[in-house]
mmCIF file of C-alpha atoms in Angstrom:
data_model
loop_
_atom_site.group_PDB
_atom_site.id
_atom_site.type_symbol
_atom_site.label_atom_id
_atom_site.label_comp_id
_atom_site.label_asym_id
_atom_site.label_seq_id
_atom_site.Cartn_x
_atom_site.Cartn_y
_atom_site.Cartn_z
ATOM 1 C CA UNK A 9 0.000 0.000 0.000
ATOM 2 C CA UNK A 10 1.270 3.058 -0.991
ATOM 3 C CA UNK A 11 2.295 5.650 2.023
ATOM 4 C CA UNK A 12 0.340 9.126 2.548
ATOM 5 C CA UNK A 13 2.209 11.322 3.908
ATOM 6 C CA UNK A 14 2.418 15.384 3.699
ATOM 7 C CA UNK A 15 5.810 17.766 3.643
ATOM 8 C CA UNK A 16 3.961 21.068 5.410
ATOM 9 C CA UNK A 17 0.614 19.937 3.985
ATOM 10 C CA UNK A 18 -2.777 17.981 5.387
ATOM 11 C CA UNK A 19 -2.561 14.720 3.563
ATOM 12 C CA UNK A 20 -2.963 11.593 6.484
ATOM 13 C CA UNK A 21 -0.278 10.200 8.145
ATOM 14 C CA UNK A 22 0.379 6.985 7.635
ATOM 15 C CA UNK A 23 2.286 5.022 10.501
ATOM 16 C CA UNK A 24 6.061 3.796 10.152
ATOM 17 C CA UNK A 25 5.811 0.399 7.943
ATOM 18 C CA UNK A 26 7.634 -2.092 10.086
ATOM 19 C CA UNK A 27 8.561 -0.014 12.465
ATOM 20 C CA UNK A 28 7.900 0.165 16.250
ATOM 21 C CA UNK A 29 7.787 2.737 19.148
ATOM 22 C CA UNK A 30 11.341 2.930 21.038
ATOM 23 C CA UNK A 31 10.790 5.764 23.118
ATOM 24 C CA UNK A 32 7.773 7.383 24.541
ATOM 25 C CA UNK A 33 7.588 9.942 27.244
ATOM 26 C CA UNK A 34 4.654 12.052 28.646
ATOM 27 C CA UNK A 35 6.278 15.389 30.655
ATOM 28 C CA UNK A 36 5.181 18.660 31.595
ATOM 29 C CA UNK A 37 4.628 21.680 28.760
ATOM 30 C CA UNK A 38 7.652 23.925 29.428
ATOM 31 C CA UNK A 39 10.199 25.064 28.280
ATOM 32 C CA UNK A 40 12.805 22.695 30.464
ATOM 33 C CA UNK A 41 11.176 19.739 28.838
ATOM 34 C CA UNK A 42 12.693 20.468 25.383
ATOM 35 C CA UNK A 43 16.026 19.498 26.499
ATOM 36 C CA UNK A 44 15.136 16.058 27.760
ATOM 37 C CA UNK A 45 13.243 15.243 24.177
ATOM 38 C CA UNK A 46 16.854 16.079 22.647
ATOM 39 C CA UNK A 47 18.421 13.557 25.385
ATOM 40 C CA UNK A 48 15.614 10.975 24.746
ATOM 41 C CA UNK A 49 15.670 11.108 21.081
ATOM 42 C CA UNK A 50 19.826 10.803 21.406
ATOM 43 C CA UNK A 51 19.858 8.130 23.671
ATOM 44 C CA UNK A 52 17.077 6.190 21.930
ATOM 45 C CA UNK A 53 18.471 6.155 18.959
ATOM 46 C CA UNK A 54 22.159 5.379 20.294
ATOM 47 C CA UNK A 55 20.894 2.537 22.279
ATOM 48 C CA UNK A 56 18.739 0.904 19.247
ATOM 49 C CA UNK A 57 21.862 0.337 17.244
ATOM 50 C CA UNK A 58 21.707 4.076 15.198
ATOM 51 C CA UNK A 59 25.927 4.907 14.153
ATOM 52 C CA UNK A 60 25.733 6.851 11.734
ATOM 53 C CA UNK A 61 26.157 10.475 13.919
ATOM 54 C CA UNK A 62 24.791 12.746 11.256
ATOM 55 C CA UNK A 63 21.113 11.156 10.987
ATOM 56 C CA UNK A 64 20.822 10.935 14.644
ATOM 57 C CA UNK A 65 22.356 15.370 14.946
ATOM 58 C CA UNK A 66 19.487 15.404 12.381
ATOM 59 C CA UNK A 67 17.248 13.472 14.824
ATOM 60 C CA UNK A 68 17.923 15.536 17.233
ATOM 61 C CA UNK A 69 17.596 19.034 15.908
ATOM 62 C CA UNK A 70 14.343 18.273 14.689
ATOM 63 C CA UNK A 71 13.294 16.730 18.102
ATOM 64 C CA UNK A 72 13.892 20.064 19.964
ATOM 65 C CA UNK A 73 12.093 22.539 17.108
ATOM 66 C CA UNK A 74 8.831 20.386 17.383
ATOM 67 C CA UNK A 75 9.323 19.850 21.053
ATOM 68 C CA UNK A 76 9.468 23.763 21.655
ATOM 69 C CA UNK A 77 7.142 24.329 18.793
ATOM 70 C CA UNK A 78 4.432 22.311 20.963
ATOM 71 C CA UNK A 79 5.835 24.117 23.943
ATOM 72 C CA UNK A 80 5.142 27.137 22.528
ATOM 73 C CA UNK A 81 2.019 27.123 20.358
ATOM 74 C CA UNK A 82 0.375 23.462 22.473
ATOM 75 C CA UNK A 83 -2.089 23.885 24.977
ATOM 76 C CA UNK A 84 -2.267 21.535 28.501
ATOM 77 C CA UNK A 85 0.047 20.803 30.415
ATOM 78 C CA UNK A 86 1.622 18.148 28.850
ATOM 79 C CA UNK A 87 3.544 17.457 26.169
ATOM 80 C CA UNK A 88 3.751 13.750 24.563
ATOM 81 C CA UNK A 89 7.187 12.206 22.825
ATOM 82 C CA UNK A 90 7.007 9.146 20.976
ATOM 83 C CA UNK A 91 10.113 7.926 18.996
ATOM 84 C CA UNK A 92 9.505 5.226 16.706
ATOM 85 C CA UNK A 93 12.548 3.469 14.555
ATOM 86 C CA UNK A 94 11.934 1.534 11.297
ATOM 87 C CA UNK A 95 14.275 -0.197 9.005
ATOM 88 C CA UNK A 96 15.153 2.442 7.083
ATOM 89 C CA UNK A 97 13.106 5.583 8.699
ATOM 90 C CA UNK A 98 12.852 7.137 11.893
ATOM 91 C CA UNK A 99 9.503 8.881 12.896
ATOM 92 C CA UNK A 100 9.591 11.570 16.244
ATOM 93 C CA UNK A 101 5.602 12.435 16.905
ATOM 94 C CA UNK A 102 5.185 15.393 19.500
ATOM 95 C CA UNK A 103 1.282 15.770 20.901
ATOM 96 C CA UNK A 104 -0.279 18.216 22.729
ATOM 97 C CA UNK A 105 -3.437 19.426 23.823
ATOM 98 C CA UNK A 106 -5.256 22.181 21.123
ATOM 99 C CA UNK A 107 -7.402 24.895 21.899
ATOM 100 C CA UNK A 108 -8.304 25.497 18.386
ATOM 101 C CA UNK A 109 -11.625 26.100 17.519
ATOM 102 C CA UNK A 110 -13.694 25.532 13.816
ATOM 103 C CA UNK A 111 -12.579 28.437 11.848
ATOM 104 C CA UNK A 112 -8.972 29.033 13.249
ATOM 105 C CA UNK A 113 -6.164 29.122 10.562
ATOM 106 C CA UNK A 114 -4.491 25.643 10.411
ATOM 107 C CA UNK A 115 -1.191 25.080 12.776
ATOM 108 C CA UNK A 116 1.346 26.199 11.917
ATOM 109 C CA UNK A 117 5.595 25.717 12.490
ATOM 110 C CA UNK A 118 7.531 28.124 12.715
ATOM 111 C CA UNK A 119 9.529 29.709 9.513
ATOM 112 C CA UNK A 120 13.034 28.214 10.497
ATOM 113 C CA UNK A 121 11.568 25.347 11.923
ATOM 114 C CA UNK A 122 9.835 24.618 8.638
ATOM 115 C CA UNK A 123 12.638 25.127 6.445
ATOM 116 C CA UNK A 124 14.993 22.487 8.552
ATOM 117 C CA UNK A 125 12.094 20.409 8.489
ATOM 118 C CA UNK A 126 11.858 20.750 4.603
ATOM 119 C CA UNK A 127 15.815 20.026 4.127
ATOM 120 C CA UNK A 128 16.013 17.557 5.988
ATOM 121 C CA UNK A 129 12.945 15.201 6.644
ATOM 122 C CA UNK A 130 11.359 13.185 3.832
ATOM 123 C CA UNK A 131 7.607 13.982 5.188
ATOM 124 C CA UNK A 132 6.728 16.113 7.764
ATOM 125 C CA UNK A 133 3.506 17.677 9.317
ATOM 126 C CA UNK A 134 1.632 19.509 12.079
ATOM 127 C CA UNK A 135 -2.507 19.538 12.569
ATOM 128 C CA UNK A 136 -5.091 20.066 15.056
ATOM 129 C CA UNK A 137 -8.016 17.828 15.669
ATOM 130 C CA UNK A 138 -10.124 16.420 18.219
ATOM 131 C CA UNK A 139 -8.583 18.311 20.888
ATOM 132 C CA UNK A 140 -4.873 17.679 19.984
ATOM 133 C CA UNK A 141 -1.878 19.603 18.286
ATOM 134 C CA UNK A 142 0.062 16.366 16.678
ATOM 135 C CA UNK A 143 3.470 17.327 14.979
ATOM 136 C CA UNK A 144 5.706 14.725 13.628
ATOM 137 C CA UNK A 145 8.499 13.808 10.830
ATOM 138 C CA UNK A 146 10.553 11.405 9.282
ATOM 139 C CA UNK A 147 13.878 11.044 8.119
ATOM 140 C CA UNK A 148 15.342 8.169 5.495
ATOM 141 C CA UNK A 149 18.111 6.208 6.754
#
């Protein structure tokens, strides 16, 4: 089956193929918090058998923009982590709760967040629904 996924846009995401959660952590929304996401993603990643150091910098990077994007722009008081690890992708989801309403602009990341999330992830996305900000991305191995 073909994958949907969006760079930026609102086509669905479609879960890692083959791959499985290796990392999932539910902490408070502040600013404090985006430090241990880097830590989790780079010890995650290390531990699971990941040597090659520029995919997991990459990793990492992107870990902390969505983590502080979802600090930032999230709602609740807590901010979700879940590091998944396929074959040949890795996948970083960061959840939040959303107080967007019907009618307010779509979520968005900020402008030098997007563009390292457009050089270097293969898909990447950020939406609001049912009560949740969900941002997430992958990167080829």
């Amino acid at each position: 089956m073909p994958e949907q996924v969006a760079k930026g846009g609102l086509a669905p995401v479609t879960l890692l193929a083959g791959g499985a959660p290796v990392a999932e952590l539910t902490m408070a929304r502040v600013p404090a918090s985006v430090g241990h996401v880097r830590l989790l993603v780079d010890d995650a990643l290390t531990d699971h058998g990941v040597t090659d150091r520029s995919l997991i910098d990459a990793a990492v990077l992107l870990a902390s923009e969505l983590a502080t994007d979802g600090v930032r722009h999230g709602a609740g008081n807590d901010l979700h982590v879940e590091l998944s690890l396929g074959p040949r992708r890795v996948q970083l989801t960061v959840t939040t709760a959303s107080e967007r309403r019907p009618g307010d602009p779509a979520p968005a990341i900020a402008g030098h967040s997007q563009q390292l999330l457009d050089m270097l992830t293969s898909a990447w996305d950020v939406r609001s629904s049912a009560g949740q900000r969900v941002a997430w991305y992958r990167l080829d191995r």
